[in-house]
PDB file of C-alpha atoms in Angstrom:
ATOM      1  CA  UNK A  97       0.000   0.000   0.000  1.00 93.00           C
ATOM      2  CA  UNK A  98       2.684   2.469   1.028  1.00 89.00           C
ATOM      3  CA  UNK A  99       4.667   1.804  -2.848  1.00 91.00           C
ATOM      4  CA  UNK A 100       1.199   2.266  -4.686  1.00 94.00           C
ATOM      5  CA  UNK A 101       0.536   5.556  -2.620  1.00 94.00           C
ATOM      6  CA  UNK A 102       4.185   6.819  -3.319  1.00 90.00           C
ATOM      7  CA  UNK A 103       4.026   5.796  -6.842  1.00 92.00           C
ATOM      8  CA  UNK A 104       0.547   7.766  -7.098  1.00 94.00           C
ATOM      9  CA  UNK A 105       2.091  11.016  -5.633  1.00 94.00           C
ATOM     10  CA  UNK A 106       5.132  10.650  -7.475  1.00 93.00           C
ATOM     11  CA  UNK A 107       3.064  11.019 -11.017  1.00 94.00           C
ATOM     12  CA  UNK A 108       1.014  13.584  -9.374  1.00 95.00           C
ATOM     13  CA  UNK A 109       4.202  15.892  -8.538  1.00 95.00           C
ATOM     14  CA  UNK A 110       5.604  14.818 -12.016  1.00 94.00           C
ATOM     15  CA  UNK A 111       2.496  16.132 -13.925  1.00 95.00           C
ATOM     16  CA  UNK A 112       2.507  19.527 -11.468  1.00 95.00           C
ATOM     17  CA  UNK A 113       6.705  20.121 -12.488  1.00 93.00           C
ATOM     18  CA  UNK A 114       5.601  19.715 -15.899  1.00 91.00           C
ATOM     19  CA  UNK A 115       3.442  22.161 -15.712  1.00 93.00           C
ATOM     20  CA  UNK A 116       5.155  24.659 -13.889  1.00 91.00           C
ATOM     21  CA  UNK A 117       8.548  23.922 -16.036  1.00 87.00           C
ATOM     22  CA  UNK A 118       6.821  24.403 -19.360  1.00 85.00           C
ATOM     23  CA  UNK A 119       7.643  28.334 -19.459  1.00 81.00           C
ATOM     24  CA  UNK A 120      10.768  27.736 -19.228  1.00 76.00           C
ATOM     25  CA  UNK A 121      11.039  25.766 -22.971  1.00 70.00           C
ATOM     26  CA  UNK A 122      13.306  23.372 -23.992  1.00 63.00           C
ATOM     27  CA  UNK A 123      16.257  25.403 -25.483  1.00 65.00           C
ATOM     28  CA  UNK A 124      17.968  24.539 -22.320  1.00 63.00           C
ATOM     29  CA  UNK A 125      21.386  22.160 -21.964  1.00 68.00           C
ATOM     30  CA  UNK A 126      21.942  21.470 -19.340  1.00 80.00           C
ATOM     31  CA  UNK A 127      19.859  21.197 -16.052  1.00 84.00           C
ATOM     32  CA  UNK A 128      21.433  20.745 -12.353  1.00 86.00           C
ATOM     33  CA  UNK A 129      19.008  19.720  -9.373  1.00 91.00           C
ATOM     34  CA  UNK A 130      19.645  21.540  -6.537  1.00 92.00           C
ATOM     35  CA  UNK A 131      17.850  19.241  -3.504  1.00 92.00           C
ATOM     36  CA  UNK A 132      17.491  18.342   0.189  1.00 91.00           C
ATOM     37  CA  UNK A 133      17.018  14.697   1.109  1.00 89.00           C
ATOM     38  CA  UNK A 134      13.681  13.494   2.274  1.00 86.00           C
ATOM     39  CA  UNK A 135      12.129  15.561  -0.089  1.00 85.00           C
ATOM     40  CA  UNK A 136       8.941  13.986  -2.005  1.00 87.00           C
ATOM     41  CA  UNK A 137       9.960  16.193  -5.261  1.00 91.00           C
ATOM     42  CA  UNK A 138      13.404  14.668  -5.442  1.00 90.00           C
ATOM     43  CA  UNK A 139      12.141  10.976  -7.471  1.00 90.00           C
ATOM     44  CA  UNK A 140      10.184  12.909  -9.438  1.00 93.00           C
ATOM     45  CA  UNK A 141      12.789  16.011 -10.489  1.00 92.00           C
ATOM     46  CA  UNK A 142      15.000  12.919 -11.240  1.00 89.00           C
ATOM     47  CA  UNK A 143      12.374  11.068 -13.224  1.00 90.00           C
ATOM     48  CA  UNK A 144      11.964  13.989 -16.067  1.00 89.00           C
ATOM     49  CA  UNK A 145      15.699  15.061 -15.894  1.00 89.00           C
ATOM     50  CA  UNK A 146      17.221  11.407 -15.738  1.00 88.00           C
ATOM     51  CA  UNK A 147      20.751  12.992 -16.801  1.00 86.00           C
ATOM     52  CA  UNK A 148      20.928  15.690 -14.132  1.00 87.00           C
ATOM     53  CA  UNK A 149      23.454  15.690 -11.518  1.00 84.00           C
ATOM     54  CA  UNK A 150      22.171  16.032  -8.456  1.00 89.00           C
ATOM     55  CA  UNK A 151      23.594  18.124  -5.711  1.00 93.00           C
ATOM     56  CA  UNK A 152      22.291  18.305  -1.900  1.00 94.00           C
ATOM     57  CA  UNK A 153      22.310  21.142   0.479  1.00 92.00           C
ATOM     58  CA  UNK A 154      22.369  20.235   4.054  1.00 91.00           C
ATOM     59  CA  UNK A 155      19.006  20.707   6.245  1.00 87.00           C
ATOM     60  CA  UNK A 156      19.332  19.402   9.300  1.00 86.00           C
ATOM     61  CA  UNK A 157      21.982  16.223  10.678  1.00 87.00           C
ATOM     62  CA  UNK A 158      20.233  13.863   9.350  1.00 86.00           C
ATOM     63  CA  UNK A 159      20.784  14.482   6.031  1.00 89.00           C
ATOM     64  CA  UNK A 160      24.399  12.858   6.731  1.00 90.00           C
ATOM     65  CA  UNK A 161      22.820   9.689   6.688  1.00 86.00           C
ATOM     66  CA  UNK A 162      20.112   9.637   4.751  1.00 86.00           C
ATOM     67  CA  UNK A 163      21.991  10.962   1.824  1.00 87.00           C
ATOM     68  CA  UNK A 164      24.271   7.065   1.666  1.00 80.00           C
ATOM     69  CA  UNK A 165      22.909   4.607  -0.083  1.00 75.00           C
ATOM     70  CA  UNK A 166      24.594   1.003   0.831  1.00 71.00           C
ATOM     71  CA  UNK A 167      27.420   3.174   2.308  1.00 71.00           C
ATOM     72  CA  UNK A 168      27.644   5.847  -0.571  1.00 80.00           C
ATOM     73  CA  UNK A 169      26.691   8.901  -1.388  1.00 84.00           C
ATOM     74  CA  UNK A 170      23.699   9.653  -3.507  1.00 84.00           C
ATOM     75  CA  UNK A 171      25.473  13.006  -4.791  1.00 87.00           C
ATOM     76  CA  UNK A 172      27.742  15.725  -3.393  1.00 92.00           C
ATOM     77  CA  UNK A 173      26.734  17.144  -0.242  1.00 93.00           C
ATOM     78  CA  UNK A 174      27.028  20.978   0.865  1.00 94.00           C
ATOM     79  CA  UNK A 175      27.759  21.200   4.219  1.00 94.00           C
ATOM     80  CA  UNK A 176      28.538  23.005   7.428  1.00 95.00           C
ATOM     81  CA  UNK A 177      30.756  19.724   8.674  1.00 95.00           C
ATOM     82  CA  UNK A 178      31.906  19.439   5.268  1.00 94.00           C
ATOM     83  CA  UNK A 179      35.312  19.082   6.676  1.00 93.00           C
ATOM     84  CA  UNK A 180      34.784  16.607   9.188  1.00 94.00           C
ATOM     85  CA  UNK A 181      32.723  14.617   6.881  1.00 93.00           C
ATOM     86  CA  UNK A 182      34.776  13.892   4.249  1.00 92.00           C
ATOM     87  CA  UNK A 183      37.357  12.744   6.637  1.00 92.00           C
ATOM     88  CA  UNK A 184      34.862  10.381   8.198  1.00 92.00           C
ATOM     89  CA  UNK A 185      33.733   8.855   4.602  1.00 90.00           C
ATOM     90  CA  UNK A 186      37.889   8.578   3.553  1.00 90.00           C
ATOM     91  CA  UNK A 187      38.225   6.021   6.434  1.00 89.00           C
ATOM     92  CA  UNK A 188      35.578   3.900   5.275  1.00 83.00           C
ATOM     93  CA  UNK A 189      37.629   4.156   1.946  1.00 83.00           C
ATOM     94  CA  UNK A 190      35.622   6.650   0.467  1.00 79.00           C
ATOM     95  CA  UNK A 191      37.857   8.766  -0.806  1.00 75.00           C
ATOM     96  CA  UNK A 192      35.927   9.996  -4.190  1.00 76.00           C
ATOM     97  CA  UNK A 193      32.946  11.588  -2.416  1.00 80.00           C
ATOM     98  CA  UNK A 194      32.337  15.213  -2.976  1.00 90.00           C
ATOM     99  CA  UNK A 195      31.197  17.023   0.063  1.00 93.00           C
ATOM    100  CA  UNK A 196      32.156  21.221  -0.359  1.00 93.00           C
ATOM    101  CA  UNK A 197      31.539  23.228   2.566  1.00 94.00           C
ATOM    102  CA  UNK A 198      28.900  26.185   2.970  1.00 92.00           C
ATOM    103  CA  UNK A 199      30.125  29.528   2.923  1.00 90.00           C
ATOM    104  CA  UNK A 200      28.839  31.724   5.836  1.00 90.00           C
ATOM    105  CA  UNK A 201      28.479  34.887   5.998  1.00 90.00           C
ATOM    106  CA  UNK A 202      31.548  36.800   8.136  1.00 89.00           C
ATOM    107  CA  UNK A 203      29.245  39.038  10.644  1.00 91.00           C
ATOM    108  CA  UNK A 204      26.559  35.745  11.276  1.00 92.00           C
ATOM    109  CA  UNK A 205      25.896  37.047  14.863  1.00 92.00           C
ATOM    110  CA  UNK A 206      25.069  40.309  13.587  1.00 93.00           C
ATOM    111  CA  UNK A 207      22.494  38.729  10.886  1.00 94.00           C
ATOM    112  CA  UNK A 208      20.856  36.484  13.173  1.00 94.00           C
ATOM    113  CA  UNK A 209      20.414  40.143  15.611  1.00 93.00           C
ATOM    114  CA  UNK A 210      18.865  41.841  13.196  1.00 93.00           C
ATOM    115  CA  UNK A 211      16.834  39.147  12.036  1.00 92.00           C
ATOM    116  CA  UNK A 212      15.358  38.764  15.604  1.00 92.00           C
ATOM    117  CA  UNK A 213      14.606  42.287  15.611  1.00 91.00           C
ATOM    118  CA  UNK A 214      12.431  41.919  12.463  1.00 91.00           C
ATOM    119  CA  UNK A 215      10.885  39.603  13.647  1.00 88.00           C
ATOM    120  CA  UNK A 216       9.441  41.246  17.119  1.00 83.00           C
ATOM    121  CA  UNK A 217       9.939  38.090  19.455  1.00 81.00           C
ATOM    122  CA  UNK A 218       8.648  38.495  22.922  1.00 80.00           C
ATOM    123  CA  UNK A 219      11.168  39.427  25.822  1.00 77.00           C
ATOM    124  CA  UNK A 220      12.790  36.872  28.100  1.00 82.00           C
ATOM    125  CA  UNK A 221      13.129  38.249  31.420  1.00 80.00           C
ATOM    126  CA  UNK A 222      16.870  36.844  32.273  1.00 88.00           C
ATOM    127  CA  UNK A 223      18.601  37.905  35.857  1.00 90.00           C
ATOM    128  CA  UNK A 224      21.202  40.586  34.457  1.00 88.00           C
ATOM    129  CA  UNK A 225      23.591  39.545  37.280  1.00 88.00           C
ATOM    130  CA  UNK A 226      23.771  35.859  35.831  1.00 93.00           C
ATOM    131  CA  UNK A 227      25.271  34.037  33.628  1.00 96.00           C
ATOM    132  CA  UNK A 228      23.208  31.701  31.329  1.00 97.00           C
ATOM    133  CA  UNK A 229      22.837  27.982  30.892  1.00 98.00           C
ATOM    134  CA  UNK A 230      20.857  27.511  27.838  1.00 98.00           C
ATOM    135  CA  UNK A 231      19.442  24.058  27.265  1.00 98.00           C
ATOM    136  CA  UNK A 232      17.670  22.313  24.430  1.00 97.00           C
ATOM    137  CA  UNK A 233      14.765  20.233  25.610  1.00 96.00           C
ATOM    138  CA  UNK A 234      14.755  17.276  22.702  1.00 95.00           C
ATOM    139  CA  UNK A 235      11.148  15.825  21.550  1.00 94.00           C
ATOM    140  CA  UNK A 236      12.047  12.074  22.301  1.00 95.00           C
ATOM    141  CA  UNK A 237       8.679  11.199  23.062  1.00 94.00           C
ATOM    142  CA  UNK A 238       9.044   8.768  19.953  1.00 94.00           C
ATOM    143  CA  UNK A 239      11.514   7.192  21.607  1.00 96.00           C
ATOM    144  CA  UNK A 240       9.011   5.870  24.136  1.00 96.00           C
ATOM    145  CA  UNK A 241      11.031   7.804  27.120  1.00 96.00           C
ATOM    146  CA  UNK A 242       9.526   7.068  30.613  1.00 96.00           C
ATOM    147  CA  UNK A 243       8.094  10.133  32.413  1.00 93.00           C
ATOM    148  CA  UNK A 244      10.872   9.808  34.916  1.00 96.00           C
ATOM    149  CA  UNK A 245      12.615  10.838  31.948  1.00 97.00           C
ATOM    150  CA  UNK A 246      12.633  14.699  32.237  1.00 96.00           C
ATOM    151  CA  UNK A 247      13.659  15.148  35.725  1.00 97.00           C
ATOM    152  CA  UNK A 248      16.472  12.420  35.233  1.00 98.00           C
ATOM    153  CA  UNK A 249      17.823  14.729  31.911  1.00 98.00           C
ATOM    154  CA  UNK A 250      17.820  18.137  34.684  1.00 98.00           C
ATOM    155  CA  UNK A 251      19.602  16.297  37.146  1.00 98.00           C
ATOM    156  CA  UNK A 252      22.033  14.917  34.398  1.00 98.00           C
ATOM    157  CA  UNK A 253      22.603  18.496  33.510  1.00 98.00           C
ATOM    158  CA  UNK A 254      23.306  19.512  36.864  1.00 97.00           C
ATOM    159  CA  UNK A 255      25.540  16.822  36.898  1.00 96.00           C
ATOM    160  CA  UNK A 256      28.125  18.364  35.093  1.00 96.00           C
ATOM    161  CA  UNK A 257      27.554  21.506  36.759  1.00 94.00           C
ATOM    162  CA  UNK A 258      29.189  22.283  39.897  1.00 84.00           C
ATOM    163  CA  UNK A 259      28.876  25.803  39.861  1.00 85.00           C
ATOM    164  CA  UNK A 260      24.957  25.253  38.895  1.00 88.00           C
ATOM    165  CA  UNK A 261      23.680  27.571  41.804  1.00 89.00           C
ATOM    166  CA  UNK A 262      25.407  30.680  40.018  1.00 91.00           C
ATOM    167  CA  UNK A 263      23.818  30.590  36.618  1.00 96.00           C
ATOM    168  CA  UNK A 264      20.192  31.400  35.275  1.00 97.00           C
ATOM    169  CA  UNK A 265      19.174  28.536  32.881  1.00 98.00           C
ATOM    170  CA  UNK A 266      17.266  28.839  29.951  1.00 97.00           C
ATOM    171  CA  UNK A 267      15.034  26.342  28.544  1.00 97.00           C
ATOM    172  CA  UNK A 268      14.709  26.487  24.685  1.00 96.00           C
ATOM    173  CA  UNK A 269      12.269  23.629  24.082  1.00 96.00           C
ATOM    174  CA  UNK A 270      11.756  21.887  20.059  1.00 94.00           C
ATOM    175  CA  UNK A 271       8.689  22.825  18.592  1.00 93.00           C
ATOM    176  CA  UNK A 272       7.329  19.474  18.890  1.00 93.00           C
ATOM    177  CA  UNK A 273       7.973  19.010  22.855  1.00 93.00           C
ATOM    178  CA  UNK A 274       4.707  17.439  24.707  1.00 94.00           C
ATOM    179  CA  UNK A 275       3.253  19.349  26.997  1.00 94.00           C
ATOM    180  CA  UNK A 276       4.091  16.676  30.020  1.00 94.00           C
ATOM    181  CA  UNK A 277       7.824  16.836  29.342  1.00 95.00           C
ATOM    182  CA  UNK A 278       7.402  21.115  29.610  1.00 96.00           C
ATOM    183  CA  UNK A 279       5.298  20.405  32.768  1.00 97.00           C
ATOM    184  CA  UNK A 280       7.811  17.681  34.303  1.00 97.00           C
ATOM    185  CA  UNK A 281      10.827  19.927  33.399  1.00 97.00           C
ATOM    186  CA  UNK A 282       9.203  23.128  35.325  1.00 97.00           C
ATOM    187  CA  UNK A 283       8.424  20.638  38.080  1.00 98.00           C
ATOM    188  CA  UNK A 284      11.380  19.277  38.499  1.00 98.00           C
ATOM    189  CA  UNK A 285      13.283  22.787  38.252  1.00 98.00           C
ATOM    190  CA  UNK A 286      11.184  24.202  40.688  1.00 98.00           C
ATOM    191  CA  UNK A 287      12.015  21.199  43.106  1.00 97.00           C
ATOM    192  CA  UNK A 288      15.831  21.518  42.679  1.00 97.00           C
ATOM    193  CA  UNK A 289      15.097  25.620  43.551  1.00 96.00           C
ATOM    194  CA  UNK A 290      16.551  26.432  40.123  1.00 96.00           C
ATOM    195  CA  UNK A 291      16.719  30.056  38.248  1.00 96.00           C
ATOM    196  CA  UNK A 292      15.057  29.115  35.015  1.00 97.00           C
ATOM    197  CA  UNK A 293      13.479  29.985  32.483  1.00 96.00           C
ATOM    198  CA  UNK A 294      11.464  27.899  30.195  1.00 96.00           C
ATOM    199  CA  UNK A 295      10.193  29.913  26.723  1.00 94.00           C
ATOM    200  CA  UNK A 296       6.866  28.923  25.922  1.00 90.00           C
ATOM    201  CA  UNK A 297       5.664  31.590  23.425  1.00 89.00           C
ATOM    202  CA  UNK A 298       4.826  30.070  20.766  1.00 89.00           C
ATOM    203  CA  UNK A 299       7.146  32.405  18.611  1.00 87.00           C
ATOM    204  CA  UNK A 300       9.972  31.464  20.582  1.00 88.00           C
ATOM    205  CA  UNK A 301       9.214  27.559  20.652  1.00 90.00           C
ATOM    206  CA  UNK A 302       8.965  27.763  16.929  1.00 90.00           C
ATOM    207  CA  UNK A 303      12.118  29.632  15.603  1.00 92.00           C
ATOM    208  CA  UNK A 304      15.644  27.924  15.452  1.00 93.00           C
ATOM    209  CA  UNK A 305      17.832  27.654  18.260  1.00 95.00           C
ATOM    210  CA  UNK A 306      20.520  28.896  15.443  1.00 95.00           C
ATOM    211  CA  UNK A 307      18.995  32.166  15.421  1.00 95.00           C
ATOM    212  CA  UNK A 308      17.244  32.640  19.033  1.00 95.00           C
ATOM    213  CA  UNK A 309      21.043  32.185  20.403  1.00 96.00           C
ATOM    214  CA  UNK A 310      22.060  35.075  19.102  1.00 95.00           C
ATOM    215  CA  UNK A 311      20.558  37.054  21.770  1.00 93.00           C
ATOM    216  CA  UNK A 312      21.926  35.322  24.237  1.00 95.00           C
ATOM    217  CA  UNK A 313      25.700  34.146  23.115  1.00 96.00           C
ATOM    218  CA  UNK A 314      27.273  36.416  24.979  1.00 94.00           C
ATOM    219  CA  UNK A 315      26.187  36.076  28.256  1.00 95.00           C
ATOM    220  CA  UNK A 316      26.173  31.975  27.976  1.00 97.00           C
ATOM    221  CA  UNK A 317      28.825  30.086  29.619  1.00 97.00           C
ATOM    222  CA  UNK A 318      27.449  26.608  28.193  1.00 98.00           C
ATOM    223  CA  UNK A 319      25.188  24.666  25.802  1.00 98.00           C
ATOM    224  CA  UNK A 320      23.450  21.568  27.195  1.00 98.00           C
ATOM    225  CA  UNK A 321      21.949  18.930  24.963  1.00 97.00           C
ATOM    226  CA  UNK A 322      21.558  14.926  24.431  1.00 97.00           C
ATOM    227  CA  UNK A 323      21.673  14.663  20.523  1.00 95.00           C
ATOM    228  CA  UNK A 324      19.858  17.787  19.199  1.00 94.00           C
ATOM    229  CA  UNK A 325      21.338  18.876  15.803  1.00 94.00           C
ATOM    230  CA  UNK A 326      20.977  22.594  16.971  1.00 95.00           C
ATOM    231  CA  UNK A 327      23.635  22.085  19.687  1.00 97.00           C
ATOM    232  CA  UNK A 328      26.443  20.926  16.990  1.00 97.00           C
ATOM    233  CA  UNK A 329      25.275  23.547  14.947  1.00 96.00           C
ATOM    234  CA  UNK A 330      25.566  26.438  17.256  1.00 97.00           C
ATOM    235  CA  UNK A 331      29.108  25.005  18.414  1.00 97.00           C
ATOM    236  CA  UNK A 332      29.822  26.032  14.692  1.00 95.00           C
ATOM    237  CA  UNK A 333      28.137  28.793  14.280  1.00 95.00           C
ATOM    238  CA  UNK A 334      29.267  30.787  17.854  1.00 96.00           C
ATOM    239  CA  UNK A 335      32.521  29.815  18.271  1.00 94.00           C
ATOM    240  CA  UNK A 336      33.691  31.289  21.659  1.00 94.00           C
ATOM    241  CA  UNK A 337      36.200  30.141  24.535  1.00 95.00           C
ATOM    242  CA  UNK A 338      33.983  31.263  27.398  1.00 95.00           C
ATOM    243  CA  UNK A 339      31.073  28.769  25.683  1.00 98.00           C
ATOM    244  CA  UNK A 340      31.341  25.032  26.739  1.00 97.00           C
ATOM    245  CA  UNK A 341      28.688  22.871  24.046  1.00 98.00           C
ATOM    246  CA  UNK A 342      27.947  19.517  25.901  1.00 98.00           C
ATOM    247  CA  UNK A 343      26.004  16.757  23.950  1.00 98.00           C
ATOM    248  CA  UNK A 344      25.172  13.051  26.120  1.00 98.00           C
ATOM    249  CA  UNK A 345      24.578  10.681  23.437  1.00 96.00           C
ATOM    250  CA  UNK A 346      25.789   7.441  25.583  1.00 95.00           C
ATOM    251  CA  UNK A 347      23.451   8.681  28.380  1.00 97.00           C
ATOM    252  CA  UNK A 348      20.758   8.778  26.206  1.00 97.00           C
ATOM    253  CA  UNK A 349      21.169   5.821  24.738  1.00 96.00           C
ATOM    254  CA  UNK A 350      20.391   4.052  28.140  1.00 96.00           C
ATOM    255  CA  UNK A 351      16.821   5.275  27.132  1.00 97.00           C
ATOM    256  CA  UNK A 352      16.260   4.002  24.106  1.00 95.00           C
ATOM    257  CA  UNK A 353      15.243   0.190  25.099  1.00 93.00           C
ATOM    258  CA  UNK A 354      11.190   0.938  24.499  1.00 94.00           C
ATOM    259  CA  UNK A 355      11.899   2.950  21.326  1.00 96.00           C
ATOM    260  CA  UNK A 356       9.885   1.703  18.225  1.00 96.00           C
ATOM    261  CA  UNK A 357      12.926  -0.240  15.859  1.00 95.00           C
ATOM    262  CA  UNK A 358      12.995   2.380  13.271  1.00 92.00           C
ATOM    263  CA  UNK A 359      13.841   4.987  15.764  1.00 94.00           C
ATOM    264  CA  UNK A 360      16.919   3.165  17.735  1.00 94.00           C
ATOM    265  CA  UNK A 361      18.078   2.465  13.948  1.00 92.00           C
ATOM    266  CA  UNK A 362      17.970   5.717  13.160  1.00 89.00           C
ATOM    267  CA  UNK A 363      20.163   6.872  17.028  1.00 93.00           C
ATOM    268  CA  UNK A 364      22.420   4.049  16.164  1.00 93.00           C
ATOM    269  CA  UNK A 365      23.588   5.405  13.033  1.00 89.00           C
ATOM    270  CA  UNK A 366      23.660   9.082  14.097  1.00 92.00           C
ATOM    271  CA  UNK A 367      25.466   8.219  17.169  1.00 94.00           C
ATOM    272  CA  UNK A 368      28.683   7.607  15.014  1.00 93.00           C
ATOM    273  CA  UNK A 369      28.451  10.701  12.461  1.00 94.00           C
ATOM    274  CA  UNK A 370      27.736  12.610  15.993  1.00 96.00           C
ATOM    275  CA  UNK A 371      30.972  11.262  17.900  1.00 94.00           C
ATOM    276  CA  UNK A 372      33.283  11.653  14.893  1.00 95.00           C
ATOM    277  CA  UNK A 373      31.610  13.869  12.526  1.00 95.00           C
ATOM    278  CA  UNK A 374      30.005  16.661  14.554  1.00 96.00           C
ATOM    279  CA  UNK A 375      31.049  16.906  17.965  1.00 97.00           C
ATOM    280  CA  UNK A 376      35.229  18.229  17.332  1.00 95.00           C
ATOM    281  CA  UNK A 377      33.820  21.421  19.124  1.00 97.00           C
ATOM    282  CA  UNK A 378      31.695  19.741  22.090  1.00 98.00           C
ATOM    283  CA  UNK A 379      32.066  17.656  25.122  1.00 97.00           C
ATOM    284  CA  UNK A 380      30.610  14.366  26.225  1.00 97.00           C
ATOM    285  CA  UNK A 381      29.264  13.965  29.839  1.00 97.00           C
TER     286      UNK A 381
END
């Protein structure tokens, strides 16, 4: 049922490309596809241009591995861990894959500023004589977590945090957190006697951690997450020696027993591209 439904869509989109391609004529030679991975237009761009090259653009981690196909790449990548990436496919003796890294802009801090004024977030009260601790509360529900989940990631957290009773933390949940892991992280804050924050504005739940950090780089002393792309991202992104980025992929792990099979297949190949690939600016704990 699922192939006959794909198959379905995939002449749908074809007859909707043709349609929106036809001003463009045929006088044309040469056509390049310009894609992300897990996109539904990709079989069908690649269906009426069966000679185009494909290239991908990263959009989030996971594009690392869903871009192999029986341990190869589907087409060159454009990436922020270009780098690291092609160093991790040349030990598995892939030493012909293209991977070409993204060019950022020099003032990115600046950009992501100005972009957060445009777009009129609301205020997050922070203690001005504190020092942040900004978190990243993962949606793992899928992973079948326990509720004793939550309150066990805080104290993990605080774990690695000696000094814990001098900083402010701020919550930055996904977009797709439940409700009971926002409600077991306030409780379990509020137990501990925590300064926190947790943003639940729906603006501010719903815009990247990539850009939301900018407001608060330079006051953060570290970045806590388990596996969440945004954490690598932003240990690219805001380079800084008074920022410590902490990711907790073997402790996380521990909690994927329940987790449906597709799910723990999917950690278990991240985990890798995470450890070798990603993490060169982060530390374990």
């Amino acid at each position: 049922l699922l192939r006959r439904h794909a198959h379905r869509r995939q002449e749908r989109d074809e007859r909707m490309l043709r349609t929106l391609l036809a001003p463009l004529g045929t006088g044309h030679t040469t056509v390049e596809l310009h894609l992300h991975t897990q996109n539904h237009l990709e079989a069908p761009l690649r269906s009426l241009f069966p000679e185009a090259r494909p290239v991908f653009f990263e959009h989030g981690l996971g594009d690392y591995h869903y871009l192999l196909e029986h341990g190869r790449m589907r087409g060159p990548l454009i990436a922020l861990f270009a780098d690291r990436f092609a160093g991790y496919l040349a030990r598995q003796g892939q030493l012909d894959q293209e991977v070409r890294p993204i060019l950022l802009p020099p003032d990115l801090h600046g950009l992501m500023i100005r972009l957060l004024e445009e777009l009129d977030l609301p205020s997050t009260p922070v203690p001005p004589d504190r020092r942040l601790v900004f978190v990243l509360l993962e949606a793992v529900d899928m992973y079948e977590v326990p509720h004793s989940f939550w309150a066990a990631y805080i104290d993990h957290v605080l774990s690695a945090l000696p000094d814990h009773r001098s900083h402010h933390f701020l919550f930055k949940p996904h977009p797709a957190a439940s409700t009971a892991s926002l409600e077991a992280t306030v409780r379990r804050c509020t137990e501990l006697g925590l300064s926190f924050t947790l943003m639940t504005d729906p603006k501010q739940m719903g815009i990247a951690a990539e850009v939301l950090f900018a407001a608060y780089a330079d006051r953060t002393d570290h970045v806590f997450c388990l596996f969440s792309s945004a954490c690598f991202y932003l240990s690219r992104l805001y380079p800084s020696p008074h920022i410590a980025y902490h990711y907790s992929t073997s402790w996380m792990e521990r909690w994927t027993g329940n987790a449906p099979p597709m799910y723990r297949r999917h950690f278990a190949a991240l985990k890798p591209l995470i450890e070798q690939v990603f993490a060169e600016r982060c530390v374990p704990y």
